[in-house]
Amino acid sequence: MLIREATEEDWAAVWPFFRKIVAAGETFTYPVGMGAEQGHDWWMLPPPNRTVVAVDDAGEVLGTAKMNNNQAGNGAHVASASYMVDPARTGRGVGRALCAYTLDWARAEGFRAMQFNGVVETNTHAVSLYRSLGFEIIGTVPEGFRHPERGYVGLHIMHRPL
């Protein structure tokens, strides 16, 4: 697997699984009916932020990550990131590789920590992955997320120093 800078041409491969993940409404706080143009604008970040894709040996996109500062101004020393793995490609270590890549990027860019503002508590796979990489739940917004099947569930804030 290779992780590289995302190009405009990659959006055509990212959009189908991005749309599926967002439309399911189970893991992201994005509008479930988000269109391709809005999705592109929210995901394909301009510099100094970054968006990358993980590709297999044939160049097929397996997943993607976006990296940015969590806040502006005096809070810009804390990074954030988001990840999407094609549901047809799960279980291959793509999410772990993308997360590790974003942590390395944040360290290299001089960030002091990484924080995720909204990890849905029912997304146990993501919570477990992040914990295994050193993140801690530092707070939970009670009923901060409206899950389509489980109703109102908590939204974790997860953090780790770099």
PDB file of C-alpha atoms in Angstrom:
ATOM      1  CA  MET A   1       0.000   0.000   0.000  1.00  0.00           C
ATOM      2  CA  LEU A   2       1.185   3.481  -0.888  1.00  0.00           C
ATOM      3  CA  ILE A   3      -0.108   6.668   0.743  1.00  0.00           C
ATOM      4  CA  ARG A   4       0.284   9.693  -1.488  1.00  0.00           C
ATOM      5  CA  GLU A   5      -1.054  13.184  -2.023  1.00  0.00           C
ATOM      6  CA  ALA A   6      -4.599  13.107  -3.423  1.00  0.00           C
ATOM      7  CA  THR A   7      -5.081  14.579  -6.881  1.00  0.00           C
ATOM      8  CA  GLU A   8      -8.208  16.014  -8.452  1.00  0.00           C
ATOM      9  CA  GLU A   9      -8.424  12.820 -10.525  1.00  0.00           C
ATOM     10  CA  ASP A  10      -8.639  10.754  -7.314  1.00  0.00           C
ATOM     11  CA  TRP A  11     -11.949  12.361  -6.353  1.00  0.00           C
ATOM     12  CA  ALA A  12     -13.758  10.177  -8.914  1.00  0.00           C
ATOM     13  CA  ALA A  13     -12.553   7.094  -6.986  1.00  0.00           C
ATOM     14  CA  VAL A  14     -13.139   8.598  -3.524  1.00  0.00           C
ATOM     15  CA  TRP A  15     -16.638   9.989  -4.161  1.00  0.00           C
ATOM     16  CA  PRO A  16     -18.518   6.631  -4.449  1.00  0.00           C
ATOM     17  CA  PHE A  17     -17.408   5.371  -1.023  1.00  0.00           C
ATOM     18  CA  PHE A  18     -17.468   8.872   0.489  1.00  0.00           C
ATOM     19  CA  ARG A  19     -21.128   9.168  -0.609  1.00  0.00           C
ATOM     20  CA  LYS A  20     -21.975   5.716   0.770  1.00  0.00           C
ATOM     21  CA  ILE A  21     -20.347   6.407   4.165  1.00  0.00           C
ATOM     22  CA  VAL A  22     -21.904   9.856   4.543  1.00  0.00           C
ATOM     23  CA  ALA A  23     -25.360   8.712   3.358  1.00  0.00           C
ATOM     24  CA  ALA A  24     -25.365   5.908   5.952  1.00  0.00           C
ATOM     25  CA  GLY A  25     -25.265   8.627   8.620  1.00  0.00           C
ATOM     26  CA  GLU A  26     -23.515   6.405  11.169  1.00  0.00           C
ATOM     27  CA  THR A  27     -20.023   7.864  11.547  1.00  0.00           C
ATOM     28  CA  PHE A  28     -19.726  11.425  10.208  1.00  0.00           C
ATOM     29  CA  THR A  29     -21.517  14.632  11.166  1.00  0.00           C
ATOM     30  CA  TYR A  30     -21.803  15.593   7.493  1.00  0.00           C
ATOM     31  CA  PRO A  31     -25.233  16.189   5.909  1.00  0.00           C
ATOM     32  CA  VAL A  32     -26.431  12.763   4.703  1.00  0.00           C
ATOM     33  CA  GLY A  33     -27.613  14.187   1.374  1.00  0.00           C
ATOM     34  CA  MET A  34     -24.314  15.922   0.618  1.00  0.00           C
ATOM     35  CA  GLY A  35     -23.581  16.217  -3.087  1.00  0.00           C
ATOM     36  CA  ALA A  36     -20.302  15.590  -4.883  1.00  0.00           C
ATOM     37  CA  GLU A  37     -19.328  19.250  -5.160  1.00  0.00           C
ATOM     38  CA  GLN A  38     -19.887  19.983  -1.479  1.00  0.00           C
ATOM     39  CA  GLY A  39     -18.188  16.723  -0.518  1.00  0.00           C
ATOM     40  CA  HIS A  40     -15.202  17.640  -2.639  1.00  0.00           C
ATOM     41  CA  ASP A  41     -14.949  21.051  -1.004  1.00  0.00           C
ATOM     42  CA  TRP A  42     -15.166  19.579   2.507  1.00  0.00           C
ATOM     43  CA  TRP A  43     -12.684  16.749   1.862  1.00  0.00           C
ATOM     44  CA  MET A  44     -10.139  17.838  -0.732  1.00  0.00           C
ATOM     45  CA  LEU A  45      -8.354  20.445   1.379  1.00  0.00           C
ATOM     46  CA  PRO A  46      -6.067  23.107  -0.088  1.00  0.00           C
ATOM     47  CA  PRO A  47      -2.564  23.724   1.313  1.00  0.00           C
ATOM     48  CA  PRO A  48      -1.308  24.094   3.956  1.00  0.00           C
ATOM     49  CA  ASN A  49      -3.804  21.358   4.852  1.00  0.00           C
ATOM     50  CA  ARG A  50      -3.554  18.024   3.060  1.00  0.00           C
ATOM     51  CA  THR A  51      -5.631  15.219   1.650  1.00  0.00           C
ATOM     52  CA  VAL A  52      -4.066  11.873   0.838  1.00  0.00           C
ATOM     53  CA  VAL A  53      -5.178   8.556  -0.615  1.00  0.00           C
ATOM     54  CA  ALA A  54      -4.025   5.021   0.139  1.00  0.00           C
ATOM     55  CA  VAL A  55      -3.664   2.983  -3.043  1.00  0.00           C
ATOM     56  CA  ASP A  56      -2.863  -0.661  -3.725  1.00  0.00           C
ATOM     57  CA  ASP A  57      -0.214  -1.969  -6.118  1.00  0.00           C
ATOM     58  CA  ALA A  58      -2.588  -1.504  -9.059  1.00  0.00           C
ATOM     59  CA  GLY A  59      -3.225   2.133  -8.108  1.00  0.00           C
ATOM     60  CA  GLU A  60      -6.785   1.506  -6.868  1.00  0.00           C
ATOM     61  CA  VAL A  61      -7.877   3.875  -4.106  1.00  0.00           C
ATOM     62  CA  LEU A  62      -8.486   1.989  -0.846  1.00  0.00           C
ATOM     63  CA  GLY A  63      -9.096   4.928   1.473  1.00  0.00           C
ATOM     64  CA  THR A  64      -8.373   8.566   2.139  1.00  0.00           C
ATOM     65  CA  ALA A  65      -7.482  10.976   4.922  1.00  0.00           C
ATOM     66  CA  LYS A  66      -7.576  14.721   5.345  1.00  0.00           C
ATOM     67  CA  MET A  67      -5.276  16.579   7.728  1.00  0.00           C
ATOM     68  CA  ASN A  68      -5.559  20.087   9.094  1.00  0.00           C
ATOM     69  CA  ASN A  69      -5.120  22.248  12.151  1.00  0.00           C
ATOM     70  CA  ASN A  70      -7.964  21.673  14.591  1.00  0.00           C
ATOM     71  CA  GLN A  71      -8.465  25.372  15.330  1.00  0.00           C
ATOM     72  CA  ALA A  72      -7.142  28.668  14.021  1.00  0.00           C
ATOM     73  CA  GLY A  73      -5.017  31.296  15.725  1.00  0.00           C
ATOM     74  CA  ASN A  74      -3.788  30.402  19.192  1.00  0.00           C
ATOM     75  CA  GLY A  75      -5.241  26.896  18.841  1.00  0.00           C
ATOM     76  CA  ALA A  76      -3.512  26.118  15.539  1.00  0.00           C
ATOM     77  CA  HIS A  77      -0.794  24.027  17.226  1.00  0.00           C
ATOM     78  CA  VAL A  78      -3.199  21.067  17.557  1.00  0.00           C
ATOM     79  CA  ALA A  79      -3.806  18.970  14.444  1.00  0.00           C
ATOM     80  CA  SER A  80      -6.887  17.047  13.409  1.00  0.00           C
ATOM     81  CA  ALA A  81      -7.616  14.438  10.762  1.00  0.00           C
ATOM     82  CA  SER A  82     -10.477  12.435   9.304  1.00  0.00           C
ATOM     83  CA  TYR A  83     -10.422   9.080   7.567  1.00  0.00           C
ATOM     84  CA  MET A  84     -12.567   7.112   5.161  1.00  0.00           C
ATOM     85  CA  VAL A  85     -11.867   3.585   3.990  1.00  0.00           C
ATOM     86  CA  ASP A  86     -13.802   2.076   1.109  1.00  0.00           C
ATOM     87  CA  PRO A  87     -16.227  -0.339   2.843  1.00  0.00           C
ATOM     88  CA  ALA A  88     -15.289  -2.958   0.230  1.00  0.00           C
ATOM     89  CA  ARG A  89     -11.638  -2.672   1.343  1.00  0.00           C
ATOM     90  CA  THR A  90     -11.901  -2.856   5.135  1.00  0.00           C
ATOM     91  CA  GLY A  91      -9.860  -5.256   7.243  1.00  0.00           C
ATOM     92  CA  ARG A  92      -6.623  -4.641   5.326  1.00  0.00           C
ATOM     93  CA  GLY A  93      -5.013  -2.164   7.732  1.00  0.00           C
ATOM     94  CA  VAL A  94      -5.844   0.850   5.560  1.00  0.00           C
ATOM     95  CA  GLY A  95      -7.351   2.883   8.404  1.00  0.00           C
ATOM     96  CA  ARG A  96      -4.414   2.158  10.712  1.00  0.00           C
ATOM     97  CA  ALA A  97      -1.914   3.092   7.991  1.00  0.00           C
ATOM     98  CA  LEU A  98      -3.739   6.343   7.237  1.00  0.00           C
ATOM     99  CA  CYS A  99      -3.948   7.266  10.913  1.00  0.00           C
ATOM    100  CA  ALA A 100      -0.252   6.545  11.452  1.00  0.00           C
ATOM    101  CA  TYR A 101       0.558   8.616   8.372  1.00  0.00           C
ATOM    102  CA  THR A 102      -1.383  11.618   9.677  1.00  0.00           C
ATOM    103  CA  LEU A 103       0.351  11.372  13.066  1.00  0.00           C
ATOM    104  CA  ASP A 104       3.742  11.397  11.326  1.00  0.00           C
ATOM    105  CA  TRP A 105       2.639  14.381   9.221  1.00  0.00           C
ATOM    106  CA  ALA A 106       1.484  16.291  12.300  1.00  0.00           C
ATOM    107  CA  ARG A 107       4.770  15.653  14.112  1.00  0.00           C
ATOM    108  CA  ALA A 108       6.806  16.719  11.068  1.00  0.00           C
ATOM    109  CA  GLU A 109       4.731  19.908  10.760  1.00  0.00           C
ATOM    110  CA  GLY A 110       5.409  20.840  14.395  1.00  0.00           C
ATOM    111  CA  PHE A 111       1.970  20.208  15.882  1.00  0.00           C
ATOM    112  CA  ARG A 112       1.972  19.468  19.617  1.00  0.00           C
ATOM    113  CA  ALA A 113      -1.059  17.154  19.654  1.00  0.00           C
ATOM    114  CA  MET A 114      -3.819  15.656  17.536  1.00  0.00           C
ATOM    115  CA  GLN A 115      -7.487  15.906  18.469  1.00  0.00           C
ATOM    116  CA  PHE A 116     -10.628  14.430  16.977  1.00  0.00           C
ATOM    117  CA  ASN A 117     -13.678  16.538  17.830  1.00  0.00           C
ATOM    118  CA  GLY A 118     -16.397  14.057  16.989  1.00  0.00           C
ATOM    119  CA  VAL A 119     -15.858  10.304  17.133  1.00  0.00           C
ATOM    120  CA  VAL A 120     -19.260   8.627  17.340  1.00  0.00           C
ATOM    121  CA  GLU A 121     -19.226   6.351  20.393  1.00  0.00           C
ATOM    122  CA  THR A 122     -20.976   3.547  18.492  1.00  0.00           C
ATOM    123  CA  ASN A 123     -18.139   3.557  15.925  1.00  0.00           C
ATOM    124  CA  THR A 124     -16.323   1.058  18.128  1.00  0.00           C
ATOM    125  CA  HIS A 125     -13.856   0.027  15.421  1.00  0.00           C
ATOM    126  CA  ALA A 126     -12.579   3.617  15.081  1.00  0.00           C
ATOM    127  CA  VAL A 127     -12.530   4.185  18.857  1.00  0.00           C
ATOM    128  CA  SER A 128     -10.517   0.990  19.329  1.00  0.00           C
ATOM    129  CA  LEU A 129      -8.099   1.894  16.529  1.00  0.00           C
ATOM    130  CA  TYR A 130      -7.505   5.394  17.884  1.00  0.00           C
ATOM    131  CA  ARG A 131      -6.979   4.086  21.409  1.00  0.00           C
ATOM    132  CA  SER A 132      -4.448   1.554  20.117  1.00  0.00           C
ATOM    133  CA  LEU A 133      -2.523   4.479  18.593  1.00  0.00           C
ATOM    134  CA  GLY A 134      -2.408   6.410  21.865  1.00  0.00           C
ATOM    135  CA  PHE A 135      -5.553   8.531  21.754  1.00  0.00           C
ATOM    136  CA  GLU A 136      -7.640   8.975  24.886  1.00  0.00           C
ATOM    137  CA  ILE A 137     -11.257   9.978  25.235  1.00  0.00           C
ATOM    138  CA  ILE A 138     -11.059  13.313  27.040  1.00  0.00           C
ATOM    139  CA  GLY A 139     -14.764  13.989  26.984  1.00  0.00           C
ATOM    140  CA  THR A 140     -18.047  12.895  25.492  1.00  0.00           C
ATOM    141  CA  VAL A 141     -20.883  15.122  24.362  1.00  0.00           C
ATOM    142  CA  PRO A 142     -23.954  13.263  25.641  1.00  0.00           C
ATOM    143  CA  GLU A 143     -26.400  12.570  22.818  1.00  0.00           C
ATOM    144  CA  GLY A 144     -24.175  14.665  20.532  1.00  0.00           C
ATOM    145  CA  PHE A 145     -24.882  12.483  17.494  1.00  0.00           C
ATOM    146  CA  ARG A 146     -28.190  11.279  16.049  1.00  0.00           C
ATOM    147  CA  HIS A 147     -27.520   7.747  14.835  1.00  0.00           C
ATOM    148  CA  PRO A 148     -30.076   6.500  12.270  1.00  0.00           C
ATOM    149  CA  GLU A 149     -30.667   3.217  14.126  1.00  0.00           C
ATOM    150  CA  ARG A 150     -29.538   3.762  17.725  1.00  0.00           C
ATOM    151  CA  GLY A 151     -30.944   7.232  18.258  1.00  0.00           C
ATOM    152  CA  TYR A 152     -28.998   9.829  20.176  1.00  0.00           C
ATOM    153  CA  VAL A 153     -25.533   8.587  21.149  1.00  0.00           C
ATOM    154  CA  GLY A 154     -22.405  10.193  22.540  1.00  0.00           C
ATOM    155  CA  LEU A 155     -19.815  12.018  20.484  1.00  0.00           C
ATOM    156  CA  HIS A 156     -16.284  11.506  21.842  1.00  0.00           C
ATOM    157  CA  ILE A 157     -13.504  14.059  21.828  1.00  0.00           C
ATOM    158  CA  MET A 158     -10.259  12.108  21.472  1.00  0.00           C
ATOM    159  CA  HIS A 159      -6.759  13.511  21.972  1.00  0.00           C
ATOM    160  CA  ARG A 160      -3.139  12.465  22.026  1.00  0.00           C
ATOM    161  CA  PRO A 161       0.056  14.430  22.510  1.00  0.00           C
ATOM    162  CA  LEU A 162       2.706  14.209  19.841  1.00  0.00           C
TER     163      LEU A 162
END
